[in-house]
Amino acid sequence: TSLSSSFCSINTMLKPARTMWYRATILSRRQLSPTVTGLTLEIIDPQPNNCGSNNNFTFLPGQWVDFKPLPSSSWKHPDGCNKTVGGYSLTSIPHSLPQIELAIQRSNYHPVTDWVTSHARPNDLVDVRVGGSFTYKSGADSVAESTGENEHQRVALPTTTDRLLFVAGGVGINPLFSMIQQWHYLDQPKKNKKNSRAILLYSGRAREEFLFVNQIDKLMKEKPDQLRVICTTTQGQQILDEVRDSSRENTGEGSGGSGIEFREGRINLEMIRDAVGWLNQSDNSAVTDEIEMPSHGGNIQDQEKNNTIADAVFVCGPPGMPESMMTILSEEKLVQSTNNVHFEKWW
């Protein structure tokens, strides 16, 4: 479960906005990794208590849904437990509606999550409700929204979002995968103008924990000059060797099959600087090529002079990752403004 947050002039927690409940039916359940389950649902109609509303179900990439099983399904509410609603990230895009995709990490301590990952069956009915302000729509339409105590705020990203940096840790890939798909689906070649670029830095403990690798690799092959992906493992060289062997077997790496680069270690300053540098290149050079990076010191507005920046950054990962990424991006002046960095914090 997560809580959306965004850095503006002051770092503040923002309350995720919620919409009405909708009825959905489960179409399939499958295992995405040893600890994560994928769920496909189809939206049927507004929840009966909301009859009379003409609103259609919709969402923005990056959002999540409140998820409530119905008594008419295989769900059995545990006695003495008041946890009847789960919260899970959407991993599909609006173009796929009325079907939606969710990715859920296993938990034996939350009855709804335990049911979803182990017992839910096709045709089971649930109610879902969209929430979250950590969103990506497309280009200048990307926004972060929040509902404060006495006002509704809408913070827009810059009018140019041609250089997108995505940073994921563990299951933090879930909302970012939706965003990357949306960028890929809506991005169109521009006449007499440099095409947009996106790069994903994705950290996990071991290869088997990486999600959506095959799907992301397919997106890369369709936009080889515009999308780059680096997956980095954190459990040492032995695990890295296993990752490489597994990658060659499963994705064809080594035979020209996969463009994803696998590395060892955590996402750090050097990797982020290289990634932002690649976003500003005009050819298909490798991410680690030497590029002119901004000098240290000065105000963040000095980026207008060297222009080696990311137009928008989206971060989702375990506690500490968003703050760490914000520190690197702001101190190294790799963004125009901290308003351009958006992240989702877990609670």
C-alpha positions as a LaTeX table, in Angstrom:
\begin{tabular}{lrrr}
\hline
Residue & $x$ (\AA) & $y$ (\AA) & $z$ (\AA) \\
\hline
Thr1 & 0.00 & 0.00 & 0.00 \\
Ser2 & 1.23 & 3.47 & $-0.70$ \\
Leu3 & 0.61 & 7.14 & $-0.17$ \\
Ser4 & 1.26 & 9.63 & $-2.92$ \\
Ser5 & 3.63 & 12.48 & $-2.24$ \\
Ser6 & 5.22 & 15.24 & $-4.28$ \\
Phe7 & 7.94 & 17.78 & $-3.62$ \\
Cys8 & 6.83 & 21.33 & $-4.29$ \\
Ser9 & 8.31 & 24.37 & $-2.57$ \\
Ile10 & 7.80 & 22.52 & 0.70 \\
Asn11 & 7.88 & 18.75 & 1.13 \\
Thr12 & 4.39 & 17.82 & 2.30 \\
Met13 & 2.31 & 14.70 & 2.43 \\
Leu14 & $-0.66$ & 14.81 & 0.07 \\
Lys15 & $-3.89$ & 12.96 & 0.55 \\
Pro16 & $-4.81$ & 10.65 & $-2.34$ \\
Ala17 & $-8.06$ & 11.57 & $-4.06$ \\
Arg18 & $-10.70$ & 8.86 & $-4.37$ \\
Thr19 & $-13.61$ & 8.40 & $-6.73$ \\
Met20 & $-16.81$ & 6.33 & $-6.63$ \\
Trp21 & $-17.01$ & 2.55 & $-6.26$ \\
Tyr22 & $-17.36$ & 0.33 & $-9.33$ \\
Arg23 & $-18.30$ & $-3.33$ & $-9.62$ \\
Ala24 & $-15.76$ & $-5.63$ & $-11.31$ \\
Thr25 & $-15.37$ & $-9.32$ & $-12.02$ \\
Ile26 & $-12.12$ & $-11.25$ & $-11.82$ \\
Leu27 & $-11.08$ & $-12.74$ & $-15.16$ \\
Ser28 & $-7.81$ & $-14.42$ & $-14.22$ \\
Arg29 & $-5.14$ & $-14.79$ & $-11.55$ \\
Arg30 & $-1.52$ & $-15.65$ & $-12.32$ \\
Gln31 & 1.87 & $-15.67$ & $-10.63$ \\
Leu32 & 4.20 & $-12.85$ & $-11.77$ \\
Ser33 & 7.05 & $-13.74$ & $-9.39$ \\
Pro34 & 7.47 & $-15.93$ & $-6.30$ \\
Thr35 & 5.89 & $-13.19$ & $-4.17$ \\
Val36 & 3.70 & $-11.16$ & $-6.57$ \\
Thr37 & 0.35 & $-12.11$ & $-8.11$ \\
Gly38 & $-1.14$ & $-10.56$ & $-11.22$ \\
Leu39 & $-4.89$ & $-10.05$ & $-11.45$ \\
Thr40 & $-7.00$ & $-9.21$ & $-14.51$ \\
Leu41 & $-10.46$ & $-7.75$ & $-13.90$ \\
Glu42 & $-13.23$ & $-6.32$ & $-16.02$ \\
Ile43 & $-15.21$ & $-3.30$ & $-14.90$ \\
Ile44 & $-18.93$ & $-4.04$ & $-15.10$ \\
Asp45 & $-20.93$ & $-1.07$ & $-13.79$ \\
Pro46 & $-20.97$ & 1.51 & $-11.04$ \\
Gln47 & $-21.52$ & $-0.02$ & $-7.63$ \\
Pro48 & $-25.29$ & $-0.32$ & $-6.96$ \\
Asn49 & $-25.26$ & 2.28 & $-4.20$ \\
Asn50 & $-24.05$ & 4.81 & $-6.77$ \\
Cys51 & $-26.76$ & 4.16 & $-9.32$ \\
Gly52 & $-27.83$ & 7.35 & $-11.05$ \\
Ser53 & $-24.29$ & 8.47 & $-11.76$ \\
Asn54 & $-23.31$ & 8.74 & $-15.41$ \\
Asn55 & $-19.61$ & 8.73 & $-14.66$ \\
Asn56 & $-17.57$ & 6.10 & $-16.48$ \\
Phe57 & $-14.70$ & 4.29 & $-14.79$ \\
Thr58 & $-11.36$ & 5.82 & $-15.65$ \\
Phe59 & $-7.93$ & 6.30 & $-14.13$ \\
Leu60 & $-4.53$ & 7.83 & $-14.75$ \\
Pro61 & $-1.37$ & 5.71 & $-15.00$ \\
Gly62 & 0.27 & 5.59 & $-11.60$ \\
Gln63 & $-2.95$ & 5.36 & $-9.59$ \\
Trp64 & $-4.14$ & 2.47 & $-7.46$ \\
Val65 & $-7.52$ & 1.03 & $-6.49$ \\
Asp66 & $-9.20$ & 0.32 & $-3.21$ \\
Phe67 & $-10.24$ & $-3.32$ & $-3.58$ \\
Lys68 & $-13.20$ & $-4.81$ & $-1.69$ \\
Pro69 & $-14.29$ & $-8.45$ & $-2.19$ \\
Leu70 & $-18.03$ & $-9.14$ & $-2.12$ \\
Pro71 & $-19.79$ & $-11.78$ & 0.01 \\
Ser72 & $-21.15$ & $-13.33$ & $-3.19$ \\
Ser73 & $-17.60$ & $-14.28$ & $-4.23$ \\
Ser74 & $-15.34$ & $-16.97$ & $-2.76$ \\
Trp75 & $-14.28$ & $-14.40$ & $-0.15$ \\
Lys76 & $-14.97$ & $-15.34$ & 3.47 \\
His77 & $-14.54$ & $-12.52$ & 5.96 \\
Pro78 & $-12.45$ & $-13.63$ & 8.96 \\
Asp79 & $-14.20$ & $-13.35$ & 12.30 \\
Gly80 & $-13.04$ & $-10.44$ & 14.40 \\
Cys81 & $-11.11$ & $-8.78$ & 11.59 \\
Asn82 & $-12.03$ & $-5.30$ & 10.31 \\
Lys83 & $-9.65$ & $-5.35$ & 7.31 \\
Thr84 & $-12.04$ & $-5.69$ & 4.39 \\
Val85 & $-10.37$ & $-3.43$ & 1.81 \\
Gly86 & $-6.99$ & $-3.76$ & 0.10 \\
Gly87 & $-5.10$ & $-1.19$ & $-1.96$ \\
Tyr88 & $-3.24$ & $-2.26$ & $-5.12$ \\
Ser89 & $-1.45$ & $-0.49$ & $-7.97$ \\
Leu90 & $-2.88$ & $-0.50$ & $-11.48$ \\
Thr91 & $-0.35$ & $-1.86$ & $-13.98$ \\
Ser92 & $-2.44$ & $-1.42$ & $-17.15$ \\
Ile93 & $-3.34$ & 1.76 & $-19.06$ \\
Pro94 & $-6.73$ & 3.41 & $-19.76$ \\
His95 & $-6.62$ & 2.20 & $-23.38$ \\
Ser96 & $-7.15$ & $-1.35$ & $-22.06$ \\
Leu97 & $-10.46$ & $-0.55$ & $-20.37$ \\
Pro98 & $-12.87$ & $-2.05$ & $-19.44$ \\
Gln99 & $-10.17$ & $-4.52$ & $-18.39$ \\
Ile100 & $-7.64$ & $-3.53$ & $-15.73$ \\
Glu101 & $-4.50$ & $-5.21$ & $-14.41$ \\
Leu102 & $-3.26$ & $-5.26$ & $-10.82$ \\
Ala103 & $-0.06$ & $-6.54$ & $-9.24$ \\
Ile104 & $-0.30$ & $-7.63$ & $-5.61$ \\
Gln105 & 2.52 & $-8.61$ & $-3.26$ \\
Arg106 & 1.78 & $-11.59$ & $-1.05$ \\
Ser107 & 0.87 & $-10.96$ & 2.57 \\
Asn108 & $-0.33$ & $-13.49$ & 5.11 \\
Tyr109 & $-1.26$ & $-10.71$ & 7.53 \\
His110 & $-3.90$ & $-8.94$ & 5.45 \\
Pro111 & $-6.98$ & $-11.11$ & 4.79 \\
Val112 & $-7.95$ & $-9.38$ & 1.52 \\
Thr113 & $-4.44$ & $-9.65$ & 0.11 \\
Asp114 & $-4.16$ & $-13.26$ & 1.22 \\
Trp115 & $-7.46$ & $-14.04$ & $-0.53$ \\
Val116 & $-6.47$ & $-12.22$ & $-3.73$ \\
Thr117 & $-3.09$ & $-13.91$ & $-4.04$ \\
Ser118 & $-4.15$ & $-17.42$ & $-3.01$ \\
His119 & $-7.89$ & $-18.02$ & $-3.29$ \\
Ala120 & $-9.60$ & $-15.59$ & $-5.69$ \\
Arg121 & $-11.21$ & $-17.29$ & $-8.68$ \\
Pro122 & $-12.51$ & $-16.21$ & $-12.10$ \\
Asn123 & $-16.01$ & $-14.70$ & $-11.91$ \\
Asp124 & $-15.56$ & $-13.58$ & $-8.30$ \\
Leu125 & $-17.06$ & $-10.12$ & $-7.82$ \\
Val126 & $-15.31$ & $-7.17$ & $-6.17$ \\
Asp127 & $-15.79$ & $-3.43$ & $-5.83$ \\
Val128 & $-12.95$ & $-1.11$ & $-6.83$ \\
Arg129 & $-12.38$ & 2.61 & $-6.33$ \\
Val130 & $-9.59$ & 4.65 & $-7.90$ \\
Gly131 & $-7.26$ & 6.66 & $-5.68$ \\
Gly132 & $-3.85$ & 8.29 & $-5.71$ \\
Ser133 & $-2.22$ & 11.50 & $-6.90$ \\
Phe134 & 1.02 & 10.01 & $-8.23$ \\
Thr135 & 0.05 & 10.15 & $-11.90$ \\
Tyr136 & 1.26 & 10.39 & $-15.46$ \\
Lys137 & $-1.04$ & 11.21 & $-18.34$ \\
Ser138 & 0.97 & 12.47 & $-21.31$ \\
Gly139 & 3.44 & 15.28 & $-21.77$ \\
Ala140 & 2.16 & 18.59 & $-20.44$ \\
Asp141 & $-1.02$ & 16.86 & $-19.23$ \\
Ser142 & 0.91 & 14.98 & $-16.56$ \\
Val143 & $-0.17$ & 16.18 & $-13.14$ \\
Ala144 & 0.14 & 15.51 & $-9.46$ \\
Glu145 & $-3.12$ & 16.07 & $-7.63$ \\
Ser146 & $-3.86$ & 16.30 & $-3.94$ \\
Thr147 & $-6.80$ & 16.99 & $-1.72$ \\
Gly148 & $-5.85$ & 19.14 & 1.26 \\
Glu149 & $-7.87$ & 19.93 & 4.32 \\
Asn150 & $-9.53$ & 23.03 & 2.85 \\
Glu151 & $-8.53$ & 23.15 & $-0.81$ \\
His152 & $-7.91$ & 21.12 & $-3.94$ \\
Gln153 & $-4.49$ & 21.59 & $-5.47$ \\
Arg154 & $-3.33$ & 20.73 & $-8.98$ \\
Val155 & 0.40 & 20.85 & $-9.68$ \\
Ala156 & 1.29 & 20.66 & $-13.39$ \\
Leu157 & 4.53 & 19.38 & $-14.80$ \\
Pro158 & 6.51 & 21.54 & $-17.24$ \\
Thr159 & 5.18 & 21.98 & $-20.76$ \\
Thr160 & 8.09 & 19.94 & $-22.11$ \\
Thr161 & 8.40 & 16.34 & $-20.91$ \\
Asp162 & 10.61 & 14.90 & $-23.62$ \\
Arg163 & 13.15 & 13.47 & $-21.15$ \\
Leu164 & 11.58 & 11.11 & $-18.63$ \\
Leu165 & 13.41 & 9.31 & $-15.83$ \\
Phe166 & 11.69 & 6.45 & $-13.99$ \\
Val167 & 13.26 & 4.96 & $-10.85$ \\
Ala168 & 11.78 & 1.79 & $-9.31$ \\
Gly169 & 12.69 & $-0.31$ & $-6.31$ \\
Gly170 & 11.12 & $-3.75$ & $-5.90$ \\
Val171 & 7.35 & $-3.72$ & $-6.43$ \\
Gly172 & 7.61 & 0.04 & $-6.90$ \\
Ile173 & 7.75 & $-0.90$ & $-10.58$ \\
Asn174 & 3.98 & $-1.44$ & $-10.59$ \\
Pro175 & 2.73 & 2.15 & $-11.08$ \\
Leu176 & 5.79 & 3.02 & $-13.18$ \\
Phe177 & 5.08 & 0.17 & $-15.59$ \\
Ser178 & 1.66 & 1.70 & $-16.23$ \\
Met179 & 3.27 & 5.11 & $-16.82$ \\
Ile180 & 5.87 & 3.73 & $-19.22$ \\
Gln181 & 3.20 & 1.93 & $-21.21$ \\
Gln182 & 1.19 & 5.16 & $-21.42$ \\
Trp183 & 4.22 & 7.09 & $-22.64$ \\
His184 & 4.92 & 4.40 & $-25.22$ \\
Tyr185 & 1.29 & 4.29 & $-26.39$ \\
Leu186 & 0.83 & 8.05 & $-26.73$ \\
Asp187 & 4.28 & 9.12 & $-27.89$ \\
Gln188 & 4.36 & 9.95 & $-31.59$ \\
Pro189 & 7.34 & 10.89 & $-33.80$ \\
Lys190 & 7.75 & 14.66 & $-34.13$ \\
Lys191 & 8.63 & 16.38 & $-37.39$ \\
Asn192 & 11.82 & 18.44 & $-37.28$ \\
Lys193 & 12.08 & 17.83 & $-33.54$ \\
Lys194 & 13.94 & 15.43 & $-31.30$ \\
Asn195 & 11.77 & 12.52 & $-30.20$ \\
Ser196 & 11.05 & 12.03 & $-26.51$ \\
Arg197 & 13.15 & 9.61 & $-24.50$ \\
Ala198 & 12.53 & 7.58 & $-21.36$ \\
Ile199 & 14.86 & 5.55 & $-19.18$ \\
Leu200 & 13.98 & 3.14 & $-16.37$ \\
Leu201 & 16.36 & 2.34 & $-13.51$ \\
Tyr202 & 14.97 & $-0.73$ & $-11.76$ \\
Ser203 & 16.48 & $-2.20$ & $-8.59$ \\
Gly204 & 15.67 & $-5.60$ & $-7.09$ \\
Arg205 & 17.31 & $-8.15$ & $-4.85$ \\
Ala206 & 17.43 & $-10.92$ & $-7.47$ \\
Arg207 & 16.48 & $-11.60$ & $-11.09$ \\
Glu208 & 13.45 & $-13.66$ & $-10.16$ \\
Glu209 & 11.93 & $-10.64$ & $-8.44$ \\
Phe210 & 11.95 & $-8.38$ & $-11.51$ \\
Leu211 & 8.43 & $-7.88$ & $-12.87$ \\
Phe212 & 7.25 & $-7.18$ & $-16.45$ \\
Val213 & 10.73 & $-7.75$ & $-17.91$ \\
Asn214 & 9.47 & $-9.40$ & $-21.10$ \\
Gln215 & 6.78 & $-6.76$ & $-21.66$ \\
Ile216 & 9.24 & $-3.92$ & $-21.11$ \\
Asp217 & 11.76 & $-5.57$ & $-23.41$ \\
Lys218 & 9.09 & $-5.67$ & $-26.12$ \\
Leu219 & 8.46 & $-1.94$ & $-25.68$ \\
Met220 & 12.19 & $-1.32$ & $-26.01$ \\
Lys221 & 12.34 & $-3.21$ & $-29.30$ \\
Glu222 & 9.53 & $-1.05$ & $-30.68$ \\
Lys223 & 11.35 & 2.18 & $-29.68$ \\
Pro224 & 15.03 & 1.15 & $-29.56$ \\
Asp225 & 16.35 & 4.71 & $-29.72$ \\
Gln226 & 13.89 & 6.14 & $-27.22$ \\
Leu227 & 13.61 & 3.69 & $-24.32$ \\
Arg228 & 16.42 & 2.31 & $-22.16$ \\
Val229 & 16.18 & $-0.02$ & $-19.17$ \\
Ile230 & 18.77 & $-0.92$ & $-16.55$ \\
Cys231 & 17.94 & $-3.62$ & $-14.00$ \\
Thr232 & 20.33 & $-3.80$ & $-11.08$ \\
Thr233 & 20.50 & $-6.53$ & $-8.43$ \\
Thr234 & 21.64 & $-5.97$ & $-4.85$ \\
Gln235 & 22.55 & $-9.46$ & $-3.58$ \\
Gly236 & 26.14 & $-9.75$ & $-4.78$ \\
Gln237 & 28.16 & $-11.14$ & $-7.66$ \\
Gln238 & 26.92 & $-14.73$ & $-7.34$ \\
Ile239 & 23.34 & $-13.57$ & $-7.72$ \\
Leu240 & 24.36 & $-11.30$ & $-10.60$ \\
Asp241 & 25.89 & $-14.27$ & $-12.47$ \\
Glu242 & 22.67 & $-16.20$ & $-11.95$ \\
Val243 & 20.72 & $-13.22$ & $-13.22$ \\
Arg244 & 22.78 & $-13.05$ & $-16.39$ \\
Asp245 & 22.41 & $-16.79$ & $-17.01$ \\
Ser246 & 18.67 & $-16.64$ & $-16.37$ \\
Ser247 & 18.32 & $-13.58$ & $-18.58$ \\
Arg248 & 20.05 & $-15.28$ & $-21.48$ \\
Glu249 & 17.76 & $-18.29$ & $-21.14$ \\
Asn250 & 14.51 & $-16.39$ & $-20.70$ \\
Thr251 & 14.93 & $-13.31$ & $-22.86$ \\
Gly252 & 17.58 & $-14.27$ & $-25.36$ \\
Glu253 & 20.26 & $-11.93$ & $-23.99$ \\
Gly254 & 23.62 & $-12.71$ & $-25.53$ \\
Ser255 & 22.04 & $-13.62$ & $-28.86$ \\
Gly256 & 20.73 & $-10.16$ & $-29.63$ \\
Gly257 & 17.37 & $-10.94$ & $-28.04$ \\
Ser258 & 17.14 & $-8.50$ & $-25.13$ \\
Gly259 & 18.14 & $-4.87$ & $-24.86$ \\
Ile260 & 17.81 & $-4.70$ & $-21.07$ \\
Glu261 & 21.10 & $-4.14$ & $-19.29$ \\
Phe262 & 21.69 & $-6.00$ & $-16.03$ \\
Arg263 & 24.08 & $-4.62$ & $-13.42$ \\
Glu264 & 25.09 & $-5.20$ & $-9.83$ \\
Gly265 & 24.57 & $-2.84$ & $-6.90$ \\
Arg266 & 22.11 & $-0.18$ & $-5.87$ \\
Ile267 & 20.93 & 2.77 & $-7.94$ \\
Asn268 & 23.48 & 5.47 & $-7.16$ \\
Leu269 & 24.70 & 8.89 & $-8.22$ \\
Glu270 & 26.82 & 7.61 & $-11.10$ \\
Met271 & 23.98 & 5.62 & $-12.58$ \\
Ile272 & 21.54 & 8.53 & $-12.35$ \\
Arg273 & 24.02 & 10.96 & $-13.90$ \\
Asp274 & 24.64 & 8.54 & $-16.78$ \\
Ala275 & 20.90 & 8.04 & $-17.25$ \\
Val276 & 20.16 & 11.76 & $-17.41$ \\
Gly277 & 23.07 & 12.15 & $-19.79$ \\
Trp278 & 21.60 & 9.55 & $-22.13$ \\
Leu279 & 18.24 & 11.34 & $-22.08$ \\
Asn280 & 20.01 & 14.37 & $-23.51$ \\
Gln281 & 21.84 & 12.55 & $-26.29$ \\
Ser282 & 20.54 & 12.63 & $-29.85$ \\
Asp283 & 21.79 & 9.24 & $-30.98$ \\
Asn284 & 21.59 & 5.64 & $-29.84$ \\
Ser285 & 24.74 & 5.74 & $-27.72$ \\
Ala286 & 25.06 & 3.53 & $-24.68$ \\
Val287 & 23.99 & 4.87 & $-21.33$ \\
Thr288 & 27.54 & 4.76 & $-20.03$ \\
Asp289 & 29.06 & 6.88 & $-22.85$ \\
Glu290 & 30.90 & 9.97 & $-21.66$ \\
Ile291 & 28.71 & 13.05 & $-21.87$ \\
Glu292 & 28.95 & 16.61 & $-20.66$ \\
Met293 & 27.36 & 16.80 & $-17.24$ \\
Pro294 & 26.42 & 19.92 & $-15.26$ \\
Ser295 & 29.02 & 21.44 & $-12.99$ \\
His296 & 28.57 & 21.43 & $-9.22$ \\
Gly297 & 27.44 & 24.47 & $-7.30$ \\
Gly298 & 25.06 & 27.26 & $-8.17$ \\
Asn299 & 21.27 & 27.35 & $-8.20$ \\
Ile300 & 19.11 & 24.67 & $-9.73$ \\
Gln301 & 17.90 & 27.26 & $-12.24$ \\
Asp302 & 21.41 & 27.15 & $-13.74$ \\
Gln303 & 20.21 & 24.06 & $-15.60$ \\
Glu304 & 18.82 & 26.38 & $-18.25$ \\
Lys305 & 22.43 & 27.03 & $-19.29$ \\
Asn306 & 23.67 & 23.46 & $-19.73$ \\
Asn307 & 20.23 & 21.88 & $-20.21$ \\
Thr308 & 21.46 & 18.42 & $-19.22$ \\
Ile309 & 18.41 & 17.56 & $-17.18$ \\
Ala310 & 15.40 & 15.29 & $-16.93$ \\
Asp311 & 12.12 & 17.08 & $-17.63$ \\
Ala312 & 10.19 & 14.82 & $-15.26$ \\
Val313 & 11.21 & 12.14 & $-12.75$ \\
Phe314 & 8.93 & 9.49 & $-11.26$ \\
Val315 & 10.17 & 7.45 & $-8.29$ \\
Cys316 & 8.50 & 4.57 & $-6.47$ \\
Gly317 & 10.29 & 2.28 & $-4.06$ \\
Pro318 & 10.87 & 1.28 & $-0.44$ \\
Pro319 & 11.21 & 3.78 & 2.40 \\
Gly320 & 14.23 & 6.02 & 1.93 \\
Met321 & 14.48 & 5.65 & $-1.84$ \\
Pro322 & 12.33 & 8.71 & $-2.77$ \\
Glu323 & 14.25 & 10.96 & $-0.37$ \\
Ser324 & 17.59 & 9.62 & $-1.61$ \\
Met325 & 16.68 & 10.20 & $-5.24$ \\
Met326 & 15.43 & 13.71 & $-4.48$ \\
Thr327 & 18.71 & 14.56 & $-2.77$ \\
Ile328 & 20.79 & 13.33 & $-5.71$ \\
Leu329 & 18.65 & 15.02 & $-8.36$ \\
Ser330 & 18.53 & 18.38 & $-6.59$ \\
Glu331 & 22.16 & 18.52 & $-5.38$ \\
Glu332 & 23.50 & 17.41 & $-8.77$ \\
Lys333 & 21.07 & 19.79 & $-10.51$ \\
Leu334 & 19.70 & 17.11 & $-12.82$ \\
Val335 & 16.18 & 18.59 & $-12.83$ \\
Gln336 & 14.93 & 22.09 & $-13.61$ \\
Ser337 & 13.03 & 22.22 & $-10.33$ \\
Thr338 & 12.07 & 19.91 & $-7.49$ \\
Asn339 & 8.49 & 20.37 & $-8.75$ \\
Asn340 & 9.52 & 18.04 & $-11.58$ \\
Val341 & 10.22 & 15.14 & $-9.22$ \\
His342 & 7.22 & 13.03 & $-8.27$ \\
Phe343 & 7.23 & 10.02 & $-6.04$ \\
Glu344 & 5.01 & 7.60 & $-4.21$ \\
Lys345 & 5.79 & 6.78 & $-0.60$ \\
Trp346 & 4.71 & 3.54 & 1.03 \\
Trp347 & 3.11 & 3.48 & 4.44 \\
\hline
\end{tabular}
